[in-house]
CSV table of C-alpha atoms in Angstrom, one decimal:
chain,number,residue,atom,x,y,z
A,124,MET,CA,0.1,-0.1,0.0
A,125,SER,CA,1.2,3.4,-1.0
A,126,THR,CA,0.1,6.9,-1.6
A,127,PHE,CA,0.2,6.7,-5.6
A,128,GLY,CA,0.8,3.3,-6.3
A,129,ARG,CA,3.7,1.0,-7.8
A,130,THR,CA,3.1,2.3,-11.6
A,131,GLY,CA,2.4,5.7,-13.2
A,132,PRO,CA,4.4,9.0,-13.3
A,133,TRP,CA,3.8,9.5,-9.7
A,134,ALA,CA,4.6,6.1,-8.2
A,135,ASN,CA,7.8,7.3,-6.3
A,136,LYS,CA,6.3,10.5,-5.0
A,137,PRO,CA,6.2,10.7,-1.1
A,138,GLY,CA,2.7,11.2,0.4
A,139,PHE,CA,0.1,10.7,3.3
A,140,ASP,CA,-3.4,10.9,3.9
A,141,PHE,CA,-3.6,14.6,3.2
A,142,ILE,CA,-1.8,14.2,-0.1
A,143,ALA,CA,-4.0,11.6,-1.4
A,144,GLN,CA,-7.0,13.7,-0.4
A,145,ALA,CA,-5.6,16.4,-2.4
A,146,ALA,CA,-4.5,14.4,-5.6
A,147,SER,CA,-7.9,12.1,-5.7
A,148,GLY,CA,-10.3,15.1,-6.2
A,149,LEU,CA,-11.6,14.6,-2.7
A,150,MET,CA,-10.2,18.2,-1.5
A,151,HIS,CA,-11.8,19.9,-4.5
A,152,MET,CA,-15.1,18.4,-3.9
A,153,THR,CA,-15.0,19.3,0.0
A,154,GLY,CA,-16.4,22.3,1.4
A,155,SER,CA,-18.3,25.5,0.1
A,156,PRO,CA,-18.5,26.6,-3.3
A,157,ASP,CA,-17.5,30.1,-2.4
A,158,GLU,CA,-14.4,28.9,-0.1
A,159,PRO,CA,-11.2,27.2,-1.0
A,160,PRO,CA,-10.9,23.5,-1.1
A,161,GLY,CA,-11.6,21.6,2.4
A,162,VAL,CA,-10.1,19.0,4.1
A,163,VAL,CA,-11.6,15.8,6.0
A,164,TRP,CA,-9.7,15.8,9.0
A,165,SER,CA,-10.4,12.1,10.0
A,166,ALA,CA,-7.6,10.1,8.2
A,167,ILE,CA,-10.1,9.2,5.5
A,168,ALA,CA,-7.8,8.2,3.0
A,169,ASP,CA,-5.6,6.0,5.3
A,170,ASN,CA,-8.7,4.3,6.7
A,171,ASN,CA,-10.4,3.8,3.3
A,172,ALA,CA,-7.2,2.4,1.8
A,173,ALA,CA,-7.0,0.1,4.9
A,174,VAL,CA,-10.5,-1.2,4.3
A,175,HIS,CA,-10.0,-1.6,0.6
A,176,GLY,CA,-6.8,-3.6,1.4
A,177,PHE,CA,-9.0,-5.9,3.8
A,178,ALA,CA,-11.4,-6.5,0.7
A,179,GLY,CA,-8.5,-7.1,-1.6
A,180,LEU,CA,-6.8,-9.6,1.0
A,181,GLY,CA,-10.2,-11.5,1.1
A,182,TYR,CA,-10.4,-11.7,-2.6
A,183,ALA,CA,-6.5,-12.9,-2.8
A,184,LEU,CA,-7.3,-15.7,-0.3
A,185,PHE,CA,-10.4,-16.7,-2.2
A,186,HIS,CA,-8.6,-16.8,-5.5
A,187,ARG,CA,-5.8,-18.8,-3.9
A,188,GLU,CA,-8.4,-21.2,-2.6
A,189,LYS,CA,-9.8,-21.7,-5.9
A,190,THR,CA,-6.9,-21.8,-8.2
A,191,GLY,CA,-3.7,-22.4,-5.8
A,192,GLN,CA,-2.3,-19.0,-7.1
A,193,GLY,CA,-1.3,-16.1,-4.9
A,194,GLN,CA,-1.8,-12.3,-5.9
A,195,PHE,CA,0.4,-9.4,-5.4
A,196,LEU,CA,-2.0,-6.5,-4.4
A,197,ASP,CA,-0.9,-2.8,-5.5
A,198,LEU,CA,-3.1,-0.5,-3.5
A,199,ALA,CA,-2.8,3.1,-3.6
A,200,MET,CA,-4.6,5.7,-1.3
A,201,VAL,CA,-5.3,7.9,-4.4
A,202,ASP,CA,-7.1,5.2,-6.3
A,203,CYS,CA,-9.2,4.3,-3.3
A,204,MET,CA,-10.2,8.0,-2.9
A,205,PHE,CA,-10.8,8.7,-6.6
A,206,HIS,CA,-13.3,5.7,-6.4
A,207,HIS,CA,-15.4,7.8,-4.5
A,208,HIS,CA,-16.5,9.9,-7.4
A,209,GLU,CA,-19.6,7.9,-8.2
A,210,ILE,CA,-21.3,10.4,-10.4
A,211,ALA,CA,-18.7,13.2,-11.2
A,212,LEU,CA,-17.0,11.6,-14.4
A,213,GLN,CA,-20.1,10.3,-16.1
A,214,ALA,CA,-22.4,13.3,-15.3
A,215,TRP,CA,-19.7,15.4,-16.9
A,216,HIS,CA,-19.5,13.2,-20.0
A,217,LEU,CA,-23.1,12.9,-20.5
A,218,SER,CA,-24.0,16.6,-20.3
A,219,ASP,CA,-21.2,17.3,-22.5
A,220,GLY,CA,-19.4,19.3,-20.1
A,221,GLU,CA,-22.5,21.5,-18.8
A,222,PHE,CA,-22.2,19.7,-15.4
A,223,VAL,CA,-18.7,20.4,-13.9
A,224,PRO,CA,-18.3,18.6,-10.4
A,225,GLU,CA,-17.7,21.4,-8.0
A,226,ARG,CA,-17.9,21.8,-4.1
A,227,MET,CA,-21.7,21.9,-3.2
A,228,GLY,CA,-21.5,23.0,0.3
A,229,ARG,CA,-24.6,22.3,2.6
A,230,HIS,CA,-26.9,21.1,-0.4
A,231,HIS,CA,-26.5,18.8,-3.3
A,232,GLN,CA,-26.8,21.0,-6.5
A,233,LEU,CA,-28.5,18.4,-8.6
A,234,VAL,CA,-31.2,16.8,-6.1
A,235,PHE,CA,-33.3,18.3,-3.5
A,236,PRO,CA,-33.7,18.0,-0.6
A,237,VAL,CA,-30.7,16.6,0.1
A,238,GLY,CA,-28.4,18.7,2.5
A,239,LEU,CA,-28.1,20.3,5.8
A,240,PHE,CA,-30.9,22.4,7.2
A,241,GLN,CA,-30.9,24.6,10.3
A,242,GLY,CA,-33.2,23.0,13.1
A,243,PRO,CA,-34.6,24.4,16.1
A,244,GLN,CA,-31.3,24.1,17.9
A,245,LYS,CA,-28.7,22.6,15.4
A,246,HIS,CA,-28.2,21.7,11.9
A,247,LEU,CA,-30.0,18.5,10.8
A,248,ALA,CA,-29.3,16.3,7.8
A,249,LEU,CA,-32.3,15.5,5.6
A,250,LEU,CA,-32.2,13.4,2.3
A,251,ALA,CA,-35.5,12.9,0.5
A,252,LEU,CA,-35.6,11.2,-3.1
A,253,ASP,CA,-38.3,11.7,-5.5
A,254,PHE,CA,-40.8,9.1,-4.1
A,255,GLN,CA,-40.3,10.6,-0.7
A,256,TRP,CA,-41.1,14.1,-1.5
A,257,GLU,CA,-44.8,13.5,-0.8
A,258,ASN,CA,-43.6,12.5,2.7
A,259,VAL,CA,-41.9,15.6,3.3
A,260,CYS,CA,-45.0,17.7,2.2
A,261,ARG,CA,-47.2,15.6,4.4
A,262,ALA,CA,-44.9,16.2,7.3
A,263,MET,CA,-44.9,19.9,6.8
A,264,ASP,CA,-48.6,20.0,6.1
A,265,ARG,CA,-48.0,21.3,2.8
A,266,ILE,CA,-49.7,19.2,0.4
A,267,ASP,CA,-50.2,22.2,-2.0
A,268,LEU,CA,-46.3,21.7,-2.9
A,269,LEU,CA,-46.8,18.3,-4.5
A,270,THR,CA,-48.9,20.0,-7.4
A,271,ASP,CA,-47.1,23.0,-7.6
A,272,PRO,CA,-45.3,22.6,-11.0
A,273,ARG,CA,-42.3,24.6,-10.1
A,274,TYR,CA,-41.3,21.6,-7.8
A,275,ALA,CA,-42.4,18.7,-10.0
A,276,ASP,CA,-39.3,16.5,-9.8
A,277,ILE,CA,-36.2,16.3,-7.8
A,278,SER,CA,-34.2,18.4,-10.3
A,279,ASP,CA,-36.8,21.1,-10.6
A,280,ARG,CA,-36.8,21.3,-6.7
A,281,ALA,CA,-33.0,21.6,-7.0
A,282,LYS,CA,-33.1,24.5,-9.4
A,283,ARG,CA,-35.4,26.4,-6.9
A,284,GLN,CA,-33.9,25.5,-3.8
A,285,ASN,CA,-33.2,28.9,-2.7
A,286,GLU,CA,-37.1,29.2,-2.4
A,287,LEU,CA,-37.4,25.9,-0.6
A,288,ILE,CA,-34.6,25.8,1.9
A,289,PRO,CA,-35.9,28.8,3.8
A,290,LEU,CA,-39.5,27.4,3.6
A,291,ILE,CA,-38.4,24.1,5.1
A,292,GLU,CA,-36.1,25.7,7.8
A,293,ASP,CA,-39.0,28.2,8.8
A,294,TRP,CA,-41.3,25.1,9.2
A,295,MET,CA,-38.4,23.6,11.3
A,296,ALA,CA,-38.1,26.3,13.5
A,297,THR,CA,-41.7,25.7,14.8
A,298,PHE,CA,-40.7,22.9,16.8
A,299,ASP,CA,-39.3,23.3,20.4
A,300,THR,CA,-36.3,20.9,20.0
A,301,ASP,CA,-34.4,19.1,17.3
A,302,GLU,CA,-35.6,15.7,19.0
A,303,ASP,CA,-39.2,16.7,18.6
A,304,LEU,CA,-38.6,17.5,14.8
A,305,LEU,CA,-36.6,14.3,14.1
A,306,GLU,CA,-39.4,12.2,15.7
A,307,HIS,CA,-42.1,13.9,13.6
A,308,LEU,CA,-40.1,13.2,10.5
A,309,GLU,CA,-39.6,9.7,11.4
A,310,GLU,CA,-43.4,9.5,11.8
A,311,TYR,CA,-43.6,10.3,7.9
A,312,ARG,CA,-40.5,8.0,7.3
A,313,VAL,CA,-38.5,11.1,6.1
A,314,PRO,CA,-34.8,10.1,6.4
A,315,ALA,CA,-33.2,12.5,8.8
A,316,SER,CA,-30.5,12.6,11.3
A,317,PRO,CA,-28.9,14.9,14.0
A,318,VAL,CA,-25.4,16.1,13.1
A,319,LEU,CA,-23.5,14.4,15.8
A,320,SER,CA,-19.9,14.9,16.8
A,321,PRO,CA,-17.6,12.1,17.7
A,322,ILE,CA,-18.0,13.3,21.4
A,323,ASP,CA,-21.8,12.9,21.2
A,324,ALA,CA,-21.6,9.3,20.3
A,325,ILE,CA,-19.8,8.3,23.7
A,326,ASP,CA,-23.2,8.6,25.4
A,327,HIS,CA,-25.6,8.0,22.6
A,328,PRO,CA,-27.8,5.0,23.2
A,329,HIS,CA,-27.6,3.7,19.3
A,330,PHE,CA,-23.7,3.7,19.4
A,331,ALA,CA,-23.9,2.0,22.8
A,332,ALA,CA,-26.3,-0.8,21.6
A,333,ARG,CA,-24.0,-1.1,18.5
A,334,GLU,CA,-20.9,-1.4,20.9
A,335,MET,CA,-19.2,1.5,18.8
A,336,VAL,CA,-17.4,2.9,21.8
A,337,ARG,CA,-15.2,0.7,23.5
A,338,TRP,CA,-13.5,1.3,26.6
A,339,VAL,CA,-9.8,-0.1,26.8
A,340,GLU,CA,-7.1,-0.2,29.7
A,341,ASP,CA,-3.9,1.7,28.5
A,342,PRO,CA,-0.9,0.9,30.8
A,343,ILE,CA,-0.2,4.7,30.8
A,344,HIS,CA,-3.4,6.7,30.6
A,345,GLY,CA,-5.8,4.1,32.1
A,346,SER,CA,-9.3,3.7,30.8
A,347,VAL,CA,-9.6,5.3,27.3
A,348,PRO,CA,-12.5,5.3,24.9
A,349,ILE,CA,-11.9,4.2,21.1
A,350,PRO,CA,-14.3,3.5,18.2
A,351,GLY,CA,-15.5,-0.1,18.2
A,352,PHE,CA,-15.5,-2.6,15.5
A,353,PRO,CA,-18.0,-2.0,12.6
A,354,TRP,CA,-18.1,-5.8,11.8
A,355,LYS,CA,-20.9,-7.7,13.7
A,356,PHE,CA,-20.3,-11.5,12.9
A,357,SER,CA,-23.3,-13.6,13.6
A,358,THR,CA,-21.1,-16.7,15.0
A,359,ASN,CA,-18.3,-14.7,16.8
A,360,ASP,CA,-19.0,-11.9,19.2
A,361,GLN,CA,-15.6,-12.1,20.8
A,362,LEU,CA,-13.4,-9.0,20.3
A,363,PRO,CA,-9.6,-9.1,20.4
A,364,ASP,CA,-7.4,-7.5,22.9
A,365,LEU,CA,-6.7,-4.0,21.6
A,366,VAL,CA,-4.1,-3.0,24.2
A,367,ALA,CA,-1.0,-2.2,22.1
A,368,PRO,CA,2.4,-3.0,23.6
A,369,LEU,CA,4.7,-0.4,24.9
A,370,LEU,CA,7.5,0.6,22.6
A,371,GLY,CA,10.2,-2.2,23.2
A,372,GLU,CA,8.0,-4.1,25.7
A,373,HIS,CA,9.0,-7.6,24.1
A,374,ASN,CA,12.5,-6.9,23.0
A,375,ALA,CA,13.8,-9.5,25.5
A,376,ASP,CA,11.2,-12.0,24.7
A,377,ILE,CA,11.8,-11.9,20.9
A,378,LEU,CA,15.6,-11.6,20.9
A,379,MET,CA,16.0,-14.7,23.5
A,380,THR,CA,13.1,-17.0,22.1
A,381,LYS,CA,13.5,-16.5,18.6
A,382,LEU,CA,17.2,-15.3,18.0
A,383,GLY,CA,18.8,-17.1,20.6
A,384,TYR,CA,20.3,-14.1,22.7
A,385,SER,CA,21.1,-14.5,26.3
A,386,ILE,CA,19.9,-12.4,29.0
A,387,GLU,CA,23.6,-11.1,29.2
A,388,GLN,CA,23.6,-10.1,25.7
A,389,VAL,CA,20.1,-8.5,25.8
A,390,GLN,CA,21.3,-6.5,28.8
A,391,GLU,CA,24.5,-5.5,27.0
A,392,LEU,CA,22.4,-3.9,24.1
A,393,SER,CA,20.0,-2.3,26.7
A,394,ASP,CA,23.1,-0.7,28.7
A,395,ALA,CA,24.4,0.5,25.3
A,396,GLY,CA,21.1,2.4,24.4
A,397,ILE,CA,20.5,0.2,21.4
A,398,LEU,CA,17.2,-1.2,22.9
A,399,PHE,CA,14.7,1.0,24.4
A,400,HIS,CA,11.7,-0.2,26.5
A,401,GLY,CA,9.3,1.7,28.6
A,402,ALA,CA,6.7,4.3,28.3
A,403,THR,CA,6.7,7.1,25.5
């Protein structure tokens, strides 16, 4: 796994997650249209490439089982992130260049309602496809919008979203809390969600039920929360020990049991400052 892969003109360029975001077009598509490109500050390229690697490993093992042959997997972070442009290339091509993929900000430029809306307290995410527009209108008690020719389909609504956004947000403001609003939208099966922060997840009942916040005992810092495993296997609910060893913690064990060093030789290396062990 590398930033740019083993082939191509950029194969030998150094890089990290941040660089992969830039080269793949992800930064170009992140943020508001009237601002410079944005950054996803969650190591998305690192993690996404790792998941792609996990999938590739599974395929390689399956291929070996079927054919007896191994595979060499050349995986680039840039390729993995570029793979996220699900409609940008074909939309540009099929529109003869009329549609140019750009940053959209809070609302999708081609379909509506798909975006972030100001709720009574915080921003809420709402996405309603064409067949769900009726649900939105009924939730707002605005059945008249269903027969308004200006909002006939999802693309018409996108073109006139500057009219619809304040209309929807004014209706949302009539609720006392975001929770009340979300419960009302759920009654009409309108897909919506609060915009949570990572810290919000720690005490959230859904994340607790999914075991997505795990507490591990760190030898230095004590009990520490970390994200849980997203895989929920039906026949194996045992999670592995996630406590990482201290730097150099197993030096003596490896040197003596695997390489045949004596305790005196290990001590000499330690005294000479060649080996390190302990907290960092």
